[in-house]
């Protein structure tokens, strides 16, 4: 802790009143860090002088290590006007712009320098009156595709000093110290001043002088001989100005080995409405303090956790805390070995200092505030006396072979990306006919906007989609409609902020060390992302089981789709020529173990695998009861067919059927679109074939090709899956805004009659699928003829017969349905009766046309050949009044503002400056319900903070934006 112009008369006051909390380390200490890969000359740069920055590319993330091209600094400053470390001011150039001013000079292998002159203030153009606190950097190559950042991918900061006299510790590195036992501390302090000849430094311990020097460097040993708390003070002066640094030194209590209470599980155990037990699995750790709201985040002996060491690899720390207020939320954290702060891996709720500020009150009402200034990193939240959600609807899961799964990403499906809005879409999905919804990962993931495959806390719901109770309500509401809910679960890996990584890793967010009981130091397979988990480890198996059972028992999920299950192995396929696709009995054993644990709690839970390995593995796992994804192997087959390219077997998608592979069970989850593939309609519009006046690139024709694809998809036995809005011909590329970036939520597609007829066609096809077992049963007799333009499917079971014919070409052609027998056959969609005397009858089909003939009369829920009106459907449109954060922000000089309105209304958007003066009206007119965007050109407005206000009827929403020129 630092105080300028320290009053010597105050030295006798009881400083421990504000020093005993090491939580203050963040508030005071974090802001004084200088990262190891960057140094400055002078060591204490001030804003009115030049400074040379030295960059070591081998340090930090090492992203530019070995790079031989030009290196540039993306650089700005933090000032007293910045709202946190991400709020850079006066950035010299936009990302990707490369003026000579920010080009570094290579002075050696992986060593660079950047001269900032004539002064820091002049270089960045900071106006007088605004105080510069730090210089901010990210180093990069010319196009920004290679970066050098601080460890953990953080921005790099260099302090700017605003006085003539400054001093700092080089040793110890921490501003506050925890010692396991009495001992000796090495102290190395340096100072700088314009009056260098008059510098004097003094080091004291508990008021006793340890050393005094009359120069700019102090070296000393400080001996701590007892287990009391101590205050070390470094004071200095240059005769004109003074400075003081104060360090709190605490010596831990003696560690007592105490066995945990019987049956205590890792994580949080609620004993009663006022008492909680904590248990942390932490082998190779020496000591742990529990910090939280209940002790004002202070390090206290009574929160020094008991240690239960079974052996070196099995060590737990535990403690019981009582006196808690029933129903009150308490934030808490573990402080490990005096240097690491982590939330509990089994936290039910988290607070994130970097991301919570972007979660609105609409999405997560009454979100508890992060304890800023008291700690750092993510914290957990506990609450005694919680009211358990009571599920109202009993539910019988559809058999695997009958599943029609709707995969969706909450972020890109509901405009407000929350469960409450998602519930409003269930009528729409129920009418479509799906009987299962697969949610892309909703467990806590890194940052806010994400696909979710970067998990950090597998046990916890991510707040970006709303409170956990709303997720339970969504599942309950789905069950009321006969719809199962499947969770996409990511257990191959964990991301850097996960405590099961951070507790044993290099630096704050580096790779795991050999001591990590959960994660491999290096991935064992080439498909890995994040940090690869070791599924042979008993610690990982315990963690996996606890995670899976929580989502089933607490949330009532009906099962899982497990991501990247080919990675559930310790057989190293990165060396020795082994392939990740090779047959691996250990992987099979591990997956069966996990499935057995799930089924011991929920015997009919779905355990679906993304398992692209040797087909023998899929066969064995399928026979054991685990369906698997296969459809993406045939995405291109369906897309070739819908685009009209059918030479040879180019568009033969018969592999969507399990018997094509000679699998015993209909456990192949087929799809032609998932989150991972380019949308078929995108390809139709860009690359569709044509002949004469038939052109697949035209919207209406492309949509009709999607109907054709559906007829040759839903009718093939085995579980099926569709991707969100595919039923409306979603035609936004997967790569728009980056592959995993946000995509537009286009519910207005429903108001387009051509798109809605596609919805109705698929609705009718799903209804047909449900009408008879021949479309789902593994006992069905199935004949597939899917090569070339003219394709045919024949199905039979018991008394039912169906033949489906389709023209995937671009010219009219003839085909024989090859009716099973003569007699009455019905055209499913038109209801027309066809009397067949010769089973080799031929029929001419126009390009894109298909027919479904059945020997039984099935009623289609809609006649999709009639014009469709979208009237009366507004109540399904999942909009609330919503105003997005402008993008980009900060901006120069243009930005985009997105918003949605629930009904036809008069809409006004005004822009105000920081003192409330209106500077521009962006829109003032009536608009229809739905999502809208408006561009704001601030070319004639000066830099600063502005506010934009959306006014609809009597409601108003306001957001802040920053213009930087």
PDB file of C-alpha atoms in Angstrom, residues 53 121 264 308 325 339 341 375 384 434 454 459 495 508 538 640 650 854 870 875 922:
ATOM      1  CA  UNK A  53       9.838   0.298 -24.205  1.00  0.00           C
ATOM      2  CA  UNK A 121       1.530  12.851 -23.449  1.00  0.00           C
ATOM      3  CA  UNK A 264     -18.571 -34.850   2.847  1.00  0.00           C
ATOM      4  CA  UNK A 308      -6.938 -33.932   5.316  1.00  0.00           C
ATOM      5  CA  UNK A 325     -28.183 -15.522   7.357  1.00  0.00           C
ATOM      6  CA  UNK A 339      -0.865 -16.493  -4.059  1.00  0.00           C
ATOM      7  CA  UNK A 341      -7.511 -17.087  -5.676  1.00  0.00           C
ATOM      8  CA  UNK A 375     -10.396  -9.643  -4.355  1.00  0.00           C
ATOM      9  CA  UNK A 384     -28.636 -21.195   2.369  1.00  0.00           C
ATOM     10  CA  UNK A 434     -39.849 -31.754 -32.883  1.00  0.00           C
ATOM     11  CA  UNK A 454     -14.865 -23.039 -23.997  1.00  0.00           C
ATOM     12  CA  UNK A 459     -21.123 -27.322 -12.838  1.00  0.00           C
ATOM     13  CA  UNK A 495     -10.587 -23.360 -20.478  1.00  0.00           C
ATOM     14  CA  UNK A 508      -2.441 -17.133 -14.036  1.00  0.00           C
ATOM     15  CA  UNK A 538      -9.903 -40.711 -10.594  1.00  0.00           C
ATOM     16  CA  UNK A 640     -24.557 -31.322 -53.391  1.00  0.00           C
ATOM     17  CA  UNK A 650     -21.525 -37.238 -55.347  1.00  0.00           C
ATOM     18  CA  UNK A 854     -48.388 -44.394 -49.151  1.00  0.00           C
ATOM     19  CA  UNK A 870     -48.590 -15.203 -41.400  1.00  0.00           C
ATOM     20  CA  UNK A 875     -47.882 -13.757 -30.412  1.00  0.00           C
ATOM     21  CA  UNK A 922     -31.329   8.917 -35.506  1.00  0.00           C
TER      22      UNK A 922
END
